[in-house]
């Protein structure tokens, strides 16, 4: 018989290396021989886990460690953890795992926590028990199922193949890249491709990836895929009756997803096209044309095809006084490069710098590809007479909240625009590589460095690689981190991180940087490069899936720039 306190309550019994331990109401007992001896006493204890000569104690406010024989504290209370109220603990391969009512988390031996919550990882966030297999894969029990978090080893090249195959299987719509949508949460078997406002822009990421892939490997399939998407870009122009006006996208008649009021009839009675084209699309077009000309178009016929594409768009812009003019005869909301519009903004509003950058890059590209003098003369006119060069060189640190600027109902200058970052960096590749002369190239490199330095906390591989491929600067560690951390599951599960207690939150700031250090990509809401990576919460309950071009472009650019092999 074991002498056990009459008022004690046995909450759990554990065996570690042949020794039994009992968890009471607030006391941990160790069974030695025929004696049950108190080992450690404290309030709030909920669970125990054992590893070598330590016991890890899970509580309502974090966890700590004690020696399994002496009861002496070995690890101080750790309450700066993702979820302090712990249901269960387990140690696998030296890493401490914890389950809670808000998901599971892992303390890595090298420091820091990884957080596994939402349907990206679990069928239910309430984790009641944990167990591991011999490979340190973790099994999480919830009231509704058993979940496995498996750690797979693969190369970046294998990861790339996965995305490239996935895109060809379910993300190509008429040659354009497309995210897919599900009626039922996460149900890929019922995936549906739909148009978006920026089909042209997003498709330039995929085209760009295949262009750099071809530059690296000379694989004929990469060249074919690049031309297939470029053909869709050409159709954006020819499917509407407006001279040189690129549609946002196109679709069979009566099949409209986003912005029904933006659709117009095509001269082809079986098709419709979407108007209201923006500067985002222009950026995608000049980036696509640039890399096609640099890496894919090899014959005079191919090069002329690319030149004709950009020539049509630039001619439309110049003939219409530096506007995209839609079917109603009016400038679109965001397709505007006219000096009156650009210079209406003060230097503290990013649109002044960005608009100048995109149109000068486009004109330089047009001159390089077509040889038409008008593109060079117009670029210098804008730079010299209307200060577009000065605008390009505006210090990004000058951008700040600037009240009082409203454009067609949209409040401008109310914060940092991360979509503008995406447009700027894609444009920088064109701006630098097609500069008219070395003096301009050096000035552009300075502007790129200035913007890149501000973006460093975001650790975006694409921004880093474009900076390296132009201005010669980049953060290698963050570039590799991005490529390694980019998740395999691209479904937009609803995730929440703002409740976490392990994050160091920052005061409200211009750029919306919520935490001092960016959390891993697999814990963030799924997003493209135009979104703030410091947004902690988001998702749509798994009703859409990104394609993976968000990873492919930086991967192949990294290969091209010899950052990776």
Coordinates of C-alpha atoms in Angstrom, one line a residue:
X1 CA 0.0 0.0 0.0
X2 CA 1.1 3.5 -0.8
X3 CA 0.7 6.2 1.9
X4 CA -1.1 8.9 0.0
X5 CA -2.4 12.2 1.5
X6 CA -6.1 11.7 2.2
X7 CA -7.1 15.1 0.8
X8 CA -5.0 14.7 -2.3
X9 CA -6.5 14.1 -5.7
X10 CA -4.7 12.0 -8.4
X11 CA -5.0 13.9 -11.6
X12 CA -2.6 11.9 -13.8
X13 CA 0.0 9.2 -13.6
X14 CA 3.2 9.1 -15.6
X15 CA 6.0 6.6 -16.1
X16 CA 9.4 7.8 -17.2
X17 CA 12.3 5.3 -17.6
X18 CA 10.7 2.9 -15.1
X19 CA 9.9 5.6 -12.5
X20 CA 6.4 6.6 -11.7
X21 CA 5.3 10.2 -11.1
X22 CA 1.9 11.3 -9.8
X23 CA 0.3 14.7 -10.5
X24 CA -1.9 15.8 -7.7
X25 CA -4.0 18.9 -7.2
X26 CA -0.9 21.1 -6.9
X27 CA 1.9 18.7 -6.1
X28 CA 4.1 16.4 -8.2
X29 CA 5.0 13.2 -6.5
X30 CA 7.8 10.7 -7.3
X31 CA 7.4 7.1 -6.4
X32 CA 10.7 5.7 -5.0
X33 CA 10.7 2.1 -3.8
X34 CA 7.6 1.9 -1.7
X35 CA 7.4 5.6 -0.9
X36 CA 5.5 8.3 -2.7
X37 CA 7.5 11.5 -2.0
X38 CA 6.5 15.1 -2.9
X39 CA 8.9 16.3 -5.5
X40 CA 7.6 19.8 -6.4
X41 CA 4.6 21.9 -5.3
X42 CA 3.0 24.8 -7.1
X43 CA -0.4 26.1 -8.1
X44 CA -1.8 26.0 -11.7
X45 CA -0.1 22.8 -12.8
X46 CA -2.0 21.2 -15.7
X47 CA 0.3 18.7 -17.3
X48 CA 3.8 17.1 -17.3
X49 CA 6.3 16.0 -20.0
X50 CA 9.6 14.1 -19.5
X51 CA 12.9 14.4 -21.3
X52 CA 16.1 12.7 -20.0
X53 CA 16.5 14.0 -16.4
X54 CA 14.0 16.9 -16.7
X55 CA 10.3 17.3 -16.1
X56 CA 8.6 20.0 -18.0
X57 CA 5.6 21.4 -16.2
X58 CA 2.7 22.9 -18.2
X59 CA 0.6 25.5 -16.3
X60 CA -2.2 28.0 -16.9
X61 CA 0.6 30.6 -17.5
X62 CA 3.3 28.9 -19.5
X63 CA 5.7 26.1 -18.6
X64 CA 9.0 25.5 -16.7
X65 CA 11.4 22.7 -16.0
X66 CA 12.5 20.8 -12.9
X67 CA 15.0 18.1 -12.2
X68 CA 13.2 14.7 -12.1
X69 CA 15.0 13.6 -8.9
X70 CA 15.7 16.7 -6.9
X71 CA 12.8 18.9 -8.0
X72 CA 15.2 21.8 -8.5
X73 CA 14.2 24.3 -11.1
X74 CA 16.1 23.8 -14.4
X75 CA 14.1 26.1 -16.7
X76 CA 12.6 29.3 -15.5
X77 CA 8.9 29.9 -16.1
X78 CA 8.4 30.6 -19.9
X79 CA 5.2 32.6 -20.3
X80 CA 6.2 34.6 -23.4
X81 CA 4.8 31.7 -25.4
X82 CA 2.2 31.7 -28.2
X83 CA -0.6 30.5 -25.8
X84 CA 0.3 30.4 -22.1
X85 CA -2.7 28.2 -21.0
X86 CA -1.3 24.8 -21.7
X87 CA -3.3 21.6 -22.0
X88 CA -0.5 19.1 -22.8
X89 CA 3.2 18.9 -23.3
X90 CA 5.6 16.6 -25.2
X91 CA 9.3 16.7 -25.9
X92 CA 10.4 15.4 -29.3
X93 CA 14.0 15.4 -30.6
X94 CA 14.8 18.1 -28.0
X95 CA 12.0 20.4 -29.0
X96 CA 9.3 21.2 -26.4
X97 CA 5.8 21.0 -27.8
X98 CA 2.6 22.3 -26.2
X99 CA -1.0 22.0 -26.9
X100 CA -3.7 24.5 -26.0
X101 CA -7.2 25.5 -26.8
X102 CA -5.7 27.8 -29.5
X103 CA -3.5 25.4 -31.3
X104 CA -0.1 23.8 -30.8
X105 CA 3.4 25.4 -30.6
X106 CA 6.9 24.2 -30.5
X107 CA 10.0 25.7 -28.8
X108 CA 12.9 25.1 -31.0
X109 CA 16.3 24.1 -29.6
X110 CA 17.8 27.1 -31.4
X111 CA 15.3 29.5 -29.8
X112 CA 11.9 30.9 -30.8
X113 CA 8.5 29.3 -31.2
X114 CA 6.7 27.8 -34.2
X115 CA 2.9 28.1 -34.0
X116 CA 0.5 25.5 -35.5
X117 CA -3.1 26.7 -35.5
X118 CA -6.0 27.0 -38.0
X119 CA -7.0 24.4 -40.6
X120 CA -3.7 24.8 -42.3
X121 CA -2.4 22.5 -39.6
X122 CA -5.3 21.2 -37.4
X123 CA -8.9 20.2 -37.9
X124 CA -9.6 21.9 -34.6
X125 CA -7.5 24.3 -32.6
X126 CA -8.3 22.6 -29.2
X127 CA -5.3 20.3 -28.7
X128 CA -5.9 17.8 -25.9
X129 CA -2.9 15.4 -26.3
X130 CA 0.4 15.2 -28.1
X131 CA 2.6 12.3 -29.2
X132 CA 5.5 11.9 -31.6
X133 CA 6.9 9.1 -33.8
X134 CA 10.6 8.1 -34.3
X135 CA 11.0 10.9 -36.9
X136 CA 9.8 13.6 -34.5
X137 CA 6.6 14.1 -36.5
X138 CA 3.9 15.3 -34.1
X139 CA 0.4 13.9 -33.6
X140 CA -2.1 16.3 -32.2
X141 CA -5.3 15.0 -30.7
X142 CA -8.4 17.2 -30.8
X143 CA -12.0 16.6 -29.8
X144 CA -12.8 16.0 -33.5
X145 CA -9.7 14.1 -34.9
X146 CA -6.1 13.1 -34.9
X147 CA -3.7 15.4 -36.8
X148 CA -0.2 14.8 -38.0
X149 CA 2.3 17.5 -38.4
X150 CA 4.9 15.9 -40.6
X151 CA 8.4 17.2 -41.3
X152 CA 9.5 16.4 -44.8
X153 CA 13.0 17.0 -46.2
X154 CA 13.1 18.3 -49.8
X155 CA 15.3 20.5 -51.9
X156 CA 14.3 23.9 -53.1
X157 CA 14.3 22.4 -56.6
X158 CA 11.8 19.7 -55.6
X159 CA 9.6 22.4 -54.0
X160 CA 9.8 24.3 -57.2
X161 CA 8.7 21.3 -59.2
X162 CA 5.7 20.9 -57.0
X163 CA 4.5 24.5 -57.6
X164 CA 5.2 24.3 -61.3
X165 CA 3.2 21.1 -61.7
X166 CA 0.3 22.5 -59.5
X167 CA 0.1 25.6 -61.6
X168 CA -0.2 23.6 -64.8
X169 CA -2.8 21.3 -63.3
X170 CA -5.3 23.9 -62.0
X171 CA -4.1 27.6 -62.2
X172 CA -3.9 28.5 -65.9
X173 CA -7.0 30.2 -67.4
X174 CA -6.6 31.1 -71.1
X175 CA -2.9 31.4 -70.5
X176 CA -3.3 33.8 -67.5
X177 CA -2.3 32.7 -64.0
X178 CA -5.3 32.3 -61.7
X179 CA -6.0 31.6 -58.1
X180 CA -8.8 29.1 -57.6
X181 CA -11.9 29.3 -55.5
X182 CA -13.8 26.7 -53.6
X183 CA -17.5 26.6 -52.6
X184 CA -16.6 24.2 -49.8
X185 CA -13.7 25.1 -47.5
X186 CA -10.5 23.7 -48.8
X187 CA -12.2 21.4 -51.3
X188 CA -9.7 21.3 -54.2
X189 CA -11.9 18.7 -56.0
X190 CA -14.4 21.5 -56.8
X191 CA -11.9 24.2 -57.6
X192 CA -13.0 27.0 -59.9
X193 CA -10.9 29.5 -61.7
X194 CA -12.2 33.1 -61.7
X195 CA -11.1 36.4 -63.0
X196 CA -9.6 39.1 -60.8
X197 CA -8.9 42.8 -61.2
X198 CA -5.2 42.1 -61.7
X199 CA -5.0 39.0 -63.9
X200 CA -2.3 40.8 -66.1
X201 CA -0.2 41.8 -63.1
X202 CA -0.3 38.4 -61.4
X203 CA 0.4 36.6 -64.7
X204 CA 3.6 38.6 -65.1
X205 CA 5.0 36.9 -62.0
X206 CA 4.4 33.5 -63.6
X207 CA 5.7 34.6 -67.0
X208 CA 8.7 36.1 -65.3
X209 CA 9.5 32.9 -63.5
X210 CA 9.5 30.9 -66.7
X211 CA 11.6 33.6 -68.4
X212 CA 14.3 33.3 -65.7
X213 CA 13.9 29.5 -65.7
X214 CA 14.7 29.5 -69.4
X215 CA 17.6 31.8 -68.9
X216 CA 19.0 29.4 -66.4
X217 CA 18.1 26.0 -67.9
X218 CA 17.3 26.6 -71.6
X219 CA 14.5 24.1 -71.1
X220 CA 12.2 24.3 -74.1
X221 CA 9.1 23.8 -71.9
X222 CA 9.9 27.0 -69.9
X223 CA 10.1 29.0 -73.2
X224 CA 6.8 27.5 -74.3
X225 CA 5.1 28.4 -71.0
X226 CA 6.4 32.0 -71.2
X227 CA 5.2 32.4 -74.7
X228 CA 1.8 31.0 -73.8
X229 CA 1.3 33.6 -71.1
X230 CA 2.7 36.3 -73.4
X231 CA 0.1 35.3 -76.0
X232 CA -2.6 35.9 -73.4
X233 CA -1.0 39.4 -72.8
X234 CA -1.3 40.1 -76.5
X235 CA -4.9 39.1 -76.4
X236 CA -5.6 41.6 -73.6
X237 CA -5.1 44.2 -76.3
X238 CA -6.7 42.6 -79.3
X239 CA -9.9 41.4 -77.6
X240 CA -11.2 44.9 -77.2
X241 CA -11.8 47.5 -80.0
X242 CA -9.7 50.3 -78.3
X243 CA -6.3 50.9 -80.0
X244 CA -3.5 49.8 -77.7
X245 CA -5.6 49.6 -74.6
X246 CA -4.8 46.5 -72.5
X247 CA -7.8 44.9 -70.9
X248 CA -7.6 43.8 -67.3
X249 CA -8.7 40.4 -68.3
X250 CA -11.2 38.5 -70.6
X251 CA -13.7 35.8 -70.3
X252 CA -16.5 34.0 -72.2
X253 CA -19.7 36.0 -72.3
X254 CA -21.9 36.2 -69.2
X255 CA -19.2 34.7 -67.0
X256 CA -18.2 37.5 -64.7
X257 CA -16.7 37.3 -61.2
X258 CA -15.3 40.6 -60.0
X259 CA -16.6 44.1 -60.7
X260 CA -19.5 43.3 -63.1
X261 CA -19.8 47.0 -64.0
X262 CA -16.2 46.9 -65.5
X263 CA -17.0 44.4 -68.2
X264 CA -17.5 45.4 -71.8
X265 CA -18.6 43.6 -75.0
X266 CA -15.8 42.4 -77.3
X267 CA -15.9 42.7 -81.1
X268 CA -15.9 38.9 -80.9
X269 CA -19.5 38.1 -79.8
X270 CA -18.5 35.1 -77.7
X271 CA -16.2 37.1 -75.4
X272 CA -16.2 40.0 -73.0
X273 CA -13.3 42.0 -71.6
X274 CA -12.8 43.9 -68.4
X275 CA -11.9 47.6 -68.5
X276 CA -10.8 50.1 -65.9
X277 CA -7.2 49.0 -66.4
X278 CA -4.8 50.3 -63.8
X279 CA -1.2 51.2 -63.5
X280 CA -0.7 47.8 -61.8
X281 CA -1.4 46.2 -65.1
X282 CA 1.0 48.5 -66.9
X283 CA 3.7 47.5 -64.5
X284 CA 3.0 43.8 -65.1
X285 CA 3.1 44.4 -68.9
X286 CA 6.5 46.2 -68.9
X287 CA 8.1 43.7 -66.6
X288 CA 6.8 40.8 -68.8
X289 CA 8.0 42.5 -72.0
X290 CA 11.4 43.3 -70.4
X291 CA 12.2 39.7 -69.3
X292 CA 10.7 38.3 -72.5
X293 CA 13.1 40.5 -74.5
X294 CA 16.1 39.8 -72.3
X295 CA 15.7 36.0 -71.9
X296 CA 13.1 34.4 -74.1
X297 CA 12.8 36.2 -77.5
X298 CA 15.8 35.0 -79.5
X299 CA 14.9 35.5 -83.1
X300 CA 14.2 38.8 -84.9
X301 CA 10.6 37.8 -85.3
X302 CA 10.2 37.0 -81.6
X303 CA 11.9 40.2 -80.6
X304 CA 9.6 42.2 -82.9
X305 CA 6.6 40.5 -81.4
X306 CA 7.6 41.7 -77.9
X307 CA 8.4 45.2 -79.2
X308 CA 5.1 45.5 -81.0
X309 CA 3.2 44.6 -77.8
X310 CA 4.8 47.3 -75.7
X311 CA 4.7 49.8 -78.6
X312 CA 0.9 49.5 -78.8
X313 CA 0.4 50.2 -75.1
X314 CA 2.8 53.2 -75.0
X315 CA 1.3 54.7 -78.1
X316 CA -2.1 54.5 -76.5
X317 CA -0.7 56.3 -73.4
X318 CA 1.0 59.0 -75.3
X319 CA -1.8 59.6 -77.7
X320 CA -4.2 59.9 -74.8
X321 CA -2.1 62.5 -72.9
X322 CA -0.6 59.9 -70.5
X323 CA -3.8 58.2 -69.5
X324 CA -5.3 54.8 -70.1
X325 CA -8.6 55.8 -71.7
X326 CA -11.5 53.3 -71.4
X327 CA -14.5 52.5 -73.6
X328 CA -16.4 55.5 -72.1
X329 CA -13.7 57.9 -73.5
X330 CA -12.5 58.8 -70.0
X331 CA -9.3 58.1 -68.1
X332 CA -9.4 55.0 -65.9
X333 CA -9.2 55.6 -62.2
X334 CA -5.6 54.5 -61.7
X335 CA -4.1 54.5 -65.3
X336 CA -2.7 58.0 -65.0
X337 CA 0.8 59.4 -65.7
X338 CA -0.1 62.9 -66.8
X339 CA 2.1 65.6 -65.1
X340 CA -0.9 67.4 -63.8
X341 CA -1.9 64.2 -61.9
X342 CA 1.6 63.0 -60.9
X343 CA 2.8 66.4 -59.6
X344 CA -0.5 67.2 -57.9
X345 CA 0.8 64.9 -55.1
X346 CA 3.4 66.2 -52.7
X347 CA 6.7 64.3 -52.2
X348 CA 5.3 62.8 -49.1
X349 CA 2.6 60.8 -51.0
X350 CA 4.1 57.8 -52.7
X351 CA 2.1 58.1 -55.9
X352 CA 4.2 61.0 -57.1
X353 CA 7.4 58.9 -57.0
X354 CA 5.8 55.6 -58.2
X355 CA 3.9 57.1 -61.2
X356 CA 7.1 58.8 -62.4
X357 CA 9.1 55.6 -62.0
X358 CA 6.7 53.4 -63.9
X359 CA 6.2 55.6 -66.9
X360 CA 9.9 56.4 -67.3
X361 CA 10.7 52.7 -67.1
X362 CA 8.1 52.0 -69.7
X363 CA 9.4 54.7 -72.1
X364 CA 13.0 53.5 -71.7
X365 CA 11.8 50.0 -72.5
X366 CA 9.9 51.2 -75.5
X367 CA 12.9 53.0 -76.9
X368 CA 15.2 50.0 -76.3
X369 CA 12.8 47.5 -78.0
X370 CA 11.5 49.6 -80.9
X371 CA 14.1 52.3 -81.5
X372 CA 11.4 54.9 -81.8
X373 CA 12.8 58.3 -80.9
X374 CA 9.5 59.5 -79.5
X375 CA 10.0 57.3 -76.4
X376 CA 13.4 58.7 -75.6
X377 CA 12.4 62.3 -76.2
X378 CA 9.2 62.0 -74.2
X379 CA 11.1 60.4 -71.3
X380 CA 13.6 63.2 -71.2
X381 CA 10.8 65.8 -71.5
X382 CA 9.0 64.3 -68.5
X383 CA 12.2 64.0 -66.5
X384 CA 13.6 67.5 -67.3
X385 CA 10.5 69.7 -67.7
X386 CA 8.1 68.0 -65.4
X387 CA 10.6 66.8 -62.7
X388 CA 10.0 63.0 -63.2
X389 CA 13.7 62.2 -62.6
X390 CA 13.6 64.3 -59.4
X391 CA 10.4 62.4 -58.4
X392 CA 12.0 59.0 -59.0
X393 CA 14.8 60.1 -56.7
X394 CA 12.6 61.2 -53.8
X395 CA 13.8 59.7 -50.6
X396 CA 11.4 57.0 -49.4
X397 CA 11.9 58.2 -45.9
X398 CA 9.9 61.4 -46.9
X399 CA 6.8 59.4 -47.4
X400 CA 4.4 60.0 -44.5
X401 CA 0.7 60.4 -43.7
X402 CA -0.4 63.4 -45.7
X403 CA -4.1 64.4 -45.2
X404 CA -6.1 66.4 -47.7
X405 CA -5.6 64.4 -50.9
X406 CA -8.6 62.5 -52.3
X407 CA -8.7 61.0 -55.8
X408 CA -12.1 60.0 -57.1
X409 CA -13.3 59.2 -53.6
X410 CA -10.2 57.4 -52.5
X411 CA -8.2 58.8 -49.7
X412 CA -4.6 59.2 -50.7
X413 CA -1.6 59.6 -48.4
X414 CA -3.2 57.9 -45.5
X415 CA -0.4 55.3 -44.9
X416 CA 2.1 53.1 -46.5
X417 CA 0.8 51.2 -49.6
X418 CA 2.4 47.8 -49.8
X419 CA 0.9 47.3 -53.3
X420 CA 3.0 50.2 -54.4
X421 CA 6.1 48.4 -53.1
X422 CA 5.2 45.5 -55.4
X423 CA 4.7 47.8 -58.4
X424 CA 7.9 49.7 -57.6
X425 CA 10.2 46.7 -57.4
X426 CA 8.9 45.0 -60.5
X427 CA 9.4 48.4 -62.3
X428 CA 13.0 48.7 -60.9
X429 CA 14.1 45.8 -62.9
X430 CA 13.0 47.5 -66.1
X431 CA 14.1 51.0 -65.0
X432 CA 17.6 49.9 -64.3
X433 CA 18.3 47.4 -67.1
X434 CA 16.9 49.7 -69.8
X435 CA 18.3 53.0 -68.6
X436 CA 19.3 55.4 -71.4
X437 CA 22.8 55.9 -70.0
X438 CA 25.1 55.0 -67.2
X439 CA 24.5 58.3 -65.4
X440 CA 20.8 57.5 -65.1
X441 CA 21.6 53.9 -64.2
X442 CA 23.6 55.0 -61.3
X443 CA 20.9 57.4 -60.1
X444 CA 18.3 54.7 -60.4
X445 CA 20.5 52.3 -58.4
X446 CA 20.6 54.9 -55.6
X447 CA 16.8 55.1 -55.6
X448 CA 16.5 51.3 -55.5
X449 CA 18.9 51.0 -52.6
X450 CA 17.0 53.7 -50.7
X451 CA 13.7 51.8 -51.1
X452 CA 15.3 48.4 -50.5
X453 CA 16.7 49.6 -47.1
X454 CA 13.2 50.5 -45.9
X455 CA 11.9 47.1 -46.9
X456 CA 14.5 45.0 -45.1
X457 CA 12.2 44.0 -42.1
X458 CA 9.8 42.4 -44.5
X459 CA 12.4 39.9 -45.7
X460 CA 10.8 39.6 -49.1
X461 CA 13.0 37.5 -51.4
X462 CA 11.8 39.1 -54.6
X463 CA 12.6 42.7 -53.3
X464 CA 16.0 41.4 -52.3
X465 CA 16.8 39.7 -55.6
X466 CA 15.6 42.6 -57.7
X467 CA 17.8 44.9 -55.6
X468 CA 20.7 42.5 -56.1
X469 CA 20.1 42.3 -59.9
X470 CA 20.0 46.0 -60.2
X471 CA 21.7 48.0 -57.4
X472 CA 23.9 45.1 -56.3
X473 CA 22.6 44.9 -52.7
X474 CA 20.6 42.3 -50.9
X475 CA 20.0 40.4 -47.7
X476 CA 21.0 36.8 -48.4
X477 CA 19.9 35.4 -45.1
X478 CA 16.3 36.8 -45.6
X479 CA 16.2 35.7 -49.2
X480 CA 17.0 32.1 -48.3
X481 CA 14.7 32.3 -45.3
X482 CA 11.8 33.3 -47.6
X483 CA 12.4 30.5 -50.0
X484 CA 12.7 27.9 -47.3
X485 CA 9.7 29.1 -45.3
X486 CA 7.3 29.6 -48.2
X487 CA 4.4 27.2 -47.3
X488 CA 3.4 24.2 -49.4
X489 CA -0.2 24.8 -48.5
X490 CA -1.4 27.9 -50.3
X491 CA -5.1 27.7 -49.3
X492 CA -6.3 30.9 -47.6
X493 CA -7.2 29.4 -44.2
X494 CA -8.3 31.8 -41.6
X495 CA -5.4 32.4 -39.2
X496 CA -5.0 34.5 -36.1
X497 CA -1.7 35.6 -34.5
X498 CA -2.7 38.8 -32.8
X499 CA -3.6 36.8 -29.6
X500 CA -0.1 35.4 -29.3
X501 CA 2.0 36.2 -26.2
X502 CA 5.4 35.4 -27.7
X503 CA 5.5 38.3 -30.1
X504 CA 7.0 41.7 -29.4
X505 CA 4.4 44.1 -30.6
X506 CA 5.3 47.6 -31.9
X507 CA 3.3 50.8 -31.5
X508 CA 1.2 51.8 -34.4
X509 CA 3.4 53.1 -37.2
X510 CA 3.3 54.3 -40.9
X511 CA 4.2 51.0 -42.5
X512 CA 1.9 48.8 -40.4
X513 CA 4.8 46.8 -38.9
X514 CA 3.0 45.1 -36.0
X515 CA 5.8 43.1 -34.6
X516 CA 9.6 43.6 -34.2
X517 CA 10.3 40.3 -36.0
X518 CA 8.3 38.8 -38.9
X519 CA 6.6 35.5 -38.0
X520 CA 7.3 32.5 -40.4
X521 CA 5.4 32.6 -43.7
X522 CA 3.6 29.3 -42.8
X523 CA 2.0 31.0 -39.8
X524 CA 0.9 34.2 -41.7
X525 CA -2.3 34.7 -43.6
X526 CA -1.8 33.5 -47.2
X527 CA -0.9 36.6 -49.3
X528 CA 0.8 37.8 -52.4
X529 CA 3.8 40.2 -52.6
X530 CA 1.4 43.2 -52.5
X531 CA 0.3 42.7 -48.9
X532 CA 1.8 43.7 -45.6
X533 CA 3.6 40.6 -44.2
X534 CA 3.2 42.0 -40.7
X535 CA -0.6 41.5 -41.0
X536 CA -1.2 38.9 -38.3
X537 CA -4.8 37.9 -38.9
X538 CA -6.6 37.1 -42.1
X539 CA -7.9 34.4 -44.5
X540 CA -11.3 33.4 -45.9
X541 CA -11.9 30.1 -44.2
X542 CA -10.1 28.2 -47.0
X543 CA -12.2 29.3 -49.9
X544 CA -9.4 30.2 -52.3
X545 CA -5.9 29.0 -53.2
X546 CA -2.9 30.9 -54.6
X547 CA -1.0 29.4 -57.5
X548 CA 2.6 29.5 -56.3
X549 CA 4.1 32.0 -58.8
X550 CA 4.7 34.1 -55.6
X551 CA 7.5 31.6 -54.9
X552 CA 8.6 30.7 -58.5
X553 CA 9.7 34.1 -59.6
X554 CA 12.1 34.7 -56.7
X555 CA 13.3 31.1 -56.9
X556 CA 14.3 31.3 -60.6
X557 CA 15.6 34.8 -60.2
X558 CA 17.8 33.5 -57.3
X559 CA 19.0 30.8 -59.7
X560 CA 19.7 33.3 -62.4
X561 CA 21.7 35.6 -60.0
X562 CA 23.6 32.6 -58.6
X563 CA 22.3 33.2 -55.1
X564 CA 21.4 29.5 -55.1
X565 CA 22.4 26.6 -57.4

